Amino acid sequence: MRKLLLLLIGFLSATGVLLVFRDEWPWVAGQERWFSLLHIWGGLFFLVMFPLYAWDHVSTHRHWLRVMAGVTLSGATQLLAASVLILTGLVWLIYGEAAWALLRAVHHGLTYLLLASLAGHFLSPKR
């Protein structure tokens, strides 16, 4: 399930970045509707998969929660970033282009934070 979730995060990041920078890439502008649909469906799948995996992962590795280490900090950052990404994504899905510019900026910025914390999580030493 971890590999599937990582692939999904990569897919959502790629489609999201394509949608954000659609004006710079003319080949994306013509296909914006399809990229948007793929991103929404991927996001709904992430909405189901991430909480299930996070619950299982935290339950399995709960002993790390008592240790202040890089792996704990990066895991907590992932949990927070992904949770806020899900919430902002749902608000954006409901309100569409009427969503606040700050909400869109937060959603976009948290994507990079999630990717950085994933890298930090894998690179953190584990005992």
Coordinates of N, CA and C in Angstrom, one line a residue:
M1 N 0.8 -1.2 0.0 CA 0.0 0.0 0.0 C 0.9 1.3 0.0
R2 N 2.1 1.2 0.6 CA 3.0 2.3 0.7 C 3.4 2.7 -0.7
K3 N 3.8 1.8 -1.6 CA 4.2 2.1 -2.9 C 3.1 2.7 -3.7
L4 N 1.9 2.2 -3.5 CA 0.7 2.8 -4.2 C 0.5 4.2 -3.8
L5 N 0.6 4.5 -2.5 CA 0.4 5.8 -2.0 C 1.5 6.7 -2.5
L6 N 2.7 6.3 -2.5 CA 3.8 7.1 -3.1 C 3.6 7.4 -4.5
L7 N 3.1 6.4 -5.3 CA 2.8 6.7 -6.7 C 1.7 7.7 -6.9
L8 N 0.7 7.6 -6.0 CA -0.4 8.5 -6.0 C 0.0 9.9 -5.7
I9 N 0.9 10.1 -4.7 CA 1.4 11.4 -4.3 C 2.2 12.0 -5.5
G10 N 3.0 11.2 -6.2 CA 3.7 11.6 -7.3 C 2.8 12.0 -8.5
F11 N 1.7 11.2 -8.7 CA 0.8 11.5 -9.7 C 0.0 12.9 -9.4
L12 N -0.4 13.0 -8.2 CA -1.1 14.2 -7.8 C -0.2 15.4 -7.9
S13 N 1.0 15.3 -7.5 CA 2.0 16.4 -7.6 C 2.2 16.8 -9.0
A14 N 2.4 15.8 -9.9 CA 2.6 16.1 -11.3 C 1.4 16.8 -11.9
T15 N 0.2 16.2 -11.7 CA -0.9 16.8 -12.4 C -1.2 18.2 -11.8
G16 N -1.0 18.4 -10.5 CA -1.2 19.7 -9.8 C -0.3 20.7 -10.4
V17 N 1.0 20.4 -10.5 CA 2.0 21.3 -11.0 C 1.7 21.7 -12.5
L18 N 1.2 20.7 -13.3 CA 0.8 21.0 -14.6 C -0.4 22.0 -14.7
L19 N -1.3 21.8 -13.8 CA -2.4 22.7 -13.7 C -2.0 24.1 -13.2
V20 N -1.1 24.2 -12.3 CA -0.7 25.5 -11.8 C 0.0 26.3 -12.9
F21 N 0.9 25.6 -13.6 CA 1.7 26.3 -14.6 C 1.1 26.1 -16.0
R22 N -0.1 25.9 -16.2 CA -0.8 25.6 -17.5 C -0.6 26.8 -18.5
D23 N -0.4 28.0 -18.0 CA -0.3 29.1 -18.9 C 1.1 29.1 -19.6
E24 N 2.1 28.6 -18.9 CA 3.5 28.5 -19.4 C 3.7 27.4 -20.4
W25 N 2.8 26.4 -20.3 CA 2.9 25.2 -21.2 C 1.7 25.2 -22.1
P26 N 1.8 25.6 -23.3 CA 0.6 25.6 -24.2 C -0.1 24.3 -24.4
W27 N 0.7 23.2 -24.4 CA 0.1 21.9 -24.6 C -0.7 21.4 -23.5
V28 N -0.6 22.0 -22.3 CA -1.4 21.7 -21.1 C -2.7 22.5 -21.2
A29 N -2.7 23.7 -21.7 CA -3.8 24.6 -21.7 C -5.0 24.0 -22.5
G30 N -4.7 23.3 -23.6 CA -5.7 22.6 -24.3 C -6.3 21.4 -23.7
Q31 N -5.6 20.8 -22.8 CA -6.0 19.6 -22.1 C -6.3 19.8 -20.6
E32 N -6.5 21.1 -20.2 CA -6.7 21.4 -18.8 C -7.8 20.7 -18.2
R33 N -8.9 20.5 -18.9 CA -10.1 19.8 -18.3 C -9.7 18.3 -17.9
W34 N -8.9 17.7 -18.8 CA -8.6 16.3 -18.5 C -7.6 16.2 -17.3
F35 N -6.6 17.1 -17.3 CA -5.7 17.1 -16.2 C -6.4 17.4 -14.8
S36 N -7.4 18.3 -14.9 CA -8.2 18.6 -13.7 C -9.0 17.4 -13.2
L37 N -9.6 16.7 -14.2 CA -10.4 15.5 -13.8 C -9.5 14.4 -13.2
L38 N -8.4 14.2 -13.8 CA -7.4 13.2 -13.3 C -7.0 13.6 -11.9
H39 N -6.7 14.9 -11.7 CA -6.2 15.4 -10.4 C -7.4 15.2 -9.3
I40 N -8.6 15.5 -9.7 CA -9.7 15.4 -8.8 C -9.9 13.9 -8.4
W41 N -9.9 13.0 -9.4 CA -10.1 11.6 -9.1 C -9.0 11.0 -8.3
G42 N -7.8 11.4 -8.6 CA -6.6 11.0 -7.8 C -6.7 11.5 -6.4
G43 N -7.2 12.8 -6.2 CA -7.4 13.4 -4.9 C -8.4 12.6 -4.1
L44 N -9.5 12.2 -4.7 CA -10.5 11.5 -4.0 C -10.0 10.1 -3.6
F45 N -9.2 9.5 -4.4 CA -8.6 8.2 -4.0 C -7.6 8.4 -2.9
F46 N -6.8 9.5 -2.9 CA -5.9 9.9 -1.8 C -6.7 10.1 -0.5
L47 N -7.9 10.7 -0.6 CA -8.7 11.0 0.5 C -9.1 9.7 1.3
V48 N -9.2 8.6 0.5 CA -9.5 7.3 1.2 C -8.2 6.6 1.6
M49 N -7.2 6.6 0.8 CA -6.0 5.8 1.0 C -5.1 6.4 2.1
F50 N -4.9 7.7 2.1 CA -4.0 8.3 3.1 C -4.4 8.0 4.5
P51 N -5.6 8.3 4.9 CA -6.0 8.1 6.3 C -5.8 6.6 6.8
L52 N -6.2 5.7 5.9 CA -6.0 4.3 6.2 C -4.6 3.9 6.4
Y53 N -3.7 4.4 5.5 CA -2.3 4.0 5.6 C -1.7 4.7 6.8
A54 N -2.0 6.0 7.0 CA -1.5 6.8 8.1 C -1.8 6.1 9.4
W55 N -3.1 5.7 9.6 CA -3.5 5.0 10.8 C -2.7 3.8 11.1
D56 N -2.6 2.9 10.0 CA -1.8 1.7 10.2 C -0.4 1.9 10.4
H57 N 0.2 2.9 9.7 CA 1.6 3.2 9.9 C 2.0 3.8 11.3
V58 N 1.2 4.7 11.7 CA 1.4 5.3 13.1 C 1.1 4.2 14.2
S59 N 0.1 3.4 14.0 CA -0.1 2.3 15.0 C 1.1 1.3 15.0
T60 N 1.6 1.0 13.9 CA 2.7 0.0 13.8 C 4.0 0.6 14.4
H61 N 4.3 1.9 14.2 CA 5.5 2.6 14.6 C 5.3 3.6 15.7
R62 N 4.3 3.3 16.6 CA 4.0 4.3 17.6 C 5.2 4.5 18.6
H63 N 6.1 3.6 18.7 CA 7.2 3.7 19.6 C 8.1 4.9 19.2
W64 N 8.1 5.3 17.9 CA 8.8 6.5 17.5 C 8.2 7.8 18.0
L65 N 7.0 7.8 18.3 CA 6.3 9.0 18.8 C 6.9 9.5 20.1
R66 N 7.5 8.7 20.9 CA 8.1 9.1 22.1 C 9.6 9.5 21.9
V67 N 10.1 9.3 20.8 CA 11.5 9.7 20.5 C 11.5 10.9 19.6
M68 N 12.2 12.0 20.0 CA 12.3 13.2 19.2 C 13.5 13.0 18.2
A69 N 13.1 12.6 17.0 CA 14.1 12.3 16.0 C 13.6 12.9 14.6
G70 N 14.5 12.9 13.7 CA 14.1 13.4 12.3 C 13.0 12.6 11.7
V71 N 13.0 11.3 11.9 CA 11.9 10.5 11.4 C 10.5 10.8 12.0
T72 N 10.5 11.2 13.3 CA 9.3 11.6 13.9 C 8.8 12.9 13.4
L73 N 9.7 13.9 13.3 CA 9.4 15.2 12.8 C 8.9 15.2 11.4
S74 N 9.6 14.4 10.5 CA 9.2 14.3 9.1 C 7.8 13.6 9.0
G75 N 7.6 12.6 9.8 CA 6.3 11.9 9.8 C 5.2 12.8 10.2
A76 N 5.4 13.5 11.3 CA 4.4 14.5 11.8 C 4.1 15.5 10.7
T77 N 5.1 16.0 10.1 CA 5.0 17.0 9.0 C 4.2 16.4 7.9
Q78 N 4.4 15.2 7.5 CA 3.6 14.6 6.4 C 2.2 14.5 6.8
L79 N 1.9 14.0 8.0 CA 0.5 13.9 8.5 C -0.2 15.2 8.5
L80 N 0.4 16.2 9.0 CA -0.2 17.6 9.0 C -0.4 18.1 7.6
A81 N 0.7 18.0 6.7 CA 0.6 18.5 5.4 C -0.5 17.8 4.6
A82 N -0.5 16.5 4.6 CA -1.5 15.7 3.9 C -2.9 16.0 4.4
S83 N -3.1 16.2 5.7 CA -4.4 16.4 6.2 C -4.9 17.8 5.7
V84 N -4.1 18.8 5.7 CA -4.5 20.1 5.3 C -4.7 20.1 3.7
L85 N -3.8 19.3 3.0 CA -4.0 19.2 1.6 C -5.4 18.6 1.3
I86 N -5.8 17.6 2.0 CA -7.1 17.0 1.8 C -8.2 18.0 2.1
L87 N -8.1 18.7 3.2 CA -9.2 19.7 3.5 C -9.2 20.8 2.5
T88 N -8.1 21.4 2.1 CA -8.1 22.5 1.1 C -8.6 22.0 -0.2
G89 N -8.2 20.7 -0.6 CA -8.7 20.1 -1.8 C -10.2 20.0 -1.9
L90 N -10.7 19.6 -0.7 CA -12.2 19.4 -0.7 C -12.9 20.8 -0.8
V91 N -12.4 21.8 -0.1 CA -13.0 23.1 -0.2 C -12.8 23.6 -1.7
W92 N -11.7 23.4 -2.3 CA -11.5 23.8 -3.7 C -12.4 23.1 -4.6
L93 N -12.7 21.8 -4.3 CA -13.6 21.0 -5.2 C -15.0 21.5 -5.0
I94 N -15.4 21.9 -3.8 CA -16.8 22.4 -3.6 C -17.0 23.7 -4.2
Y95 N -16.0 24.7 -4.0 CA -16.2 26.1 -4.4 C -15.5 26.4 -5.7
G96 N -14.7 25.6 -6.3 CA -14.1 25.8 -7.6 C -13.3 27.0 -7.6
E97 N -13.4 27.8 -8.7 CA -12.6 29.0 -8.9 C -13.0 30.1 -7.9
A98 N -14.1 29.9 -7.2 CA -14.5 30.9 -6.2 C -13.7 30.8 -4.9
A99 N -12.9 29.7 -4.9 CA -12.0 29.5 -3.7 C -11.0 30.6 -3.5
W100 N -10.7 31.0 -2.3 CA -9.8 32.1 -2.1 C -8.4 31.8 -2.6
A101 N -7.7 32.9 -3.0 CA -6.4 32.7 -3.6 C -5.4 32.2 -2.5
L102 N -5.6 32.5 -1.3 CA -4.8 32.0 -0.2 C -4.9 30.5 0.0
L103 N -6.1 30.0 -0.2 CA -6.4 28.6 -0.1 C -5.6 27.9 -1.2
R104 N -5.7 28.4 -2.4 CA -5.0 27.8 -3.5 C -3.5 27.8 -3.3
A105 N -3.0 28.9 -2.7 CA -1.5 29.0 -2.5 C -1.1 28.0 -1.4
V106 N -1.9 27.9 -0.4 CA -1.6 26.9 0.7 C -1.6 25.5 0.1
H107 N -2.6 25.2 -0.7 CA -2.7 23.9 -1.3 C -1.5 23.6 -2.1
H108 N -1.1 24.6 -2.9 CA 0.1 24.4 -3.8 C 1.4 24.3 -3.0
G109 N 1.6 25.1 -2.0 CA 2.8 25.1 -1.2 C 2.9 23.9 -0.3
L110 N 1.8 23.4 0.2 CA 1.9 22.2 1.0 C 2.3 20.9 0.2
T111 N 2.1 21.0 -1.1 CA 2.5 19.9 -2.0 C 4.0 19.7 -1.9
Y112 N 4.7 20.9 -1.9 CA 6.2 20.8 -1.8 C 6.6 20.4 -0.4
L113 N 5.9 20.9 0.6 CA 6.3 20.5 1.9 C 6.1 19.0 2.1
L114 N 5.0 18.4 1.6 CA 4.8 17.0 1.7 C 5.9 16.2 1.0
L115 N 6.3 16.6 -0.2 CA 7.3 16.0 -0.9 C 8.7 16.0 -0.2
A116 N 9.0 17.2 0.4 CA 10.2 17.4 1.1 C 10.2 16.5 2.4
S117 N 9.1 16.5 3.1 CA 9.0 15.7 4.3 C 9.0 14.2 4.0
L118 N 8.5 13.7 2.8 CA 8.6 12.3 2.4 C 10.1 12.0 2.2
A119 N 10.8 12.9 1.5 CA 12.3 12.6 1.3 C 13.0 12.6 2.6
G120 N 12.7 13.5 3.5 CA 13.3 13.5 4.8 C 13.0 12.3 5.6
H121 N 11.8 11.8 5.5 CA 11.4 10.6 6.2 C 12.2 9.4 5.8
F122 N 12.4 9.2 4.5 CA 13.2 8.1 3.9 C 14.6 8.3 4.3
L123 N 15.1 9.5 4.3 CA 16.6 9.7 4.6 C 16.9 9.7 6.0
S124 N 15.9 9.8 6.9 CA 16.2 9.9 8.3 C 16.7 8.5 8.8
P125 N 17.7 8.6 9.7 CA 18.2 7.3 10.3 C 17.1 6.7 11.2
K126 N 17.0 5.4 11.0 CA 16.0 4.6 11.9 C 16.8 3.6 12.7
R127 N 16.5 3.5 13.9 CA 17.2 2.5 14.8 C 16.6 1.2 14.8

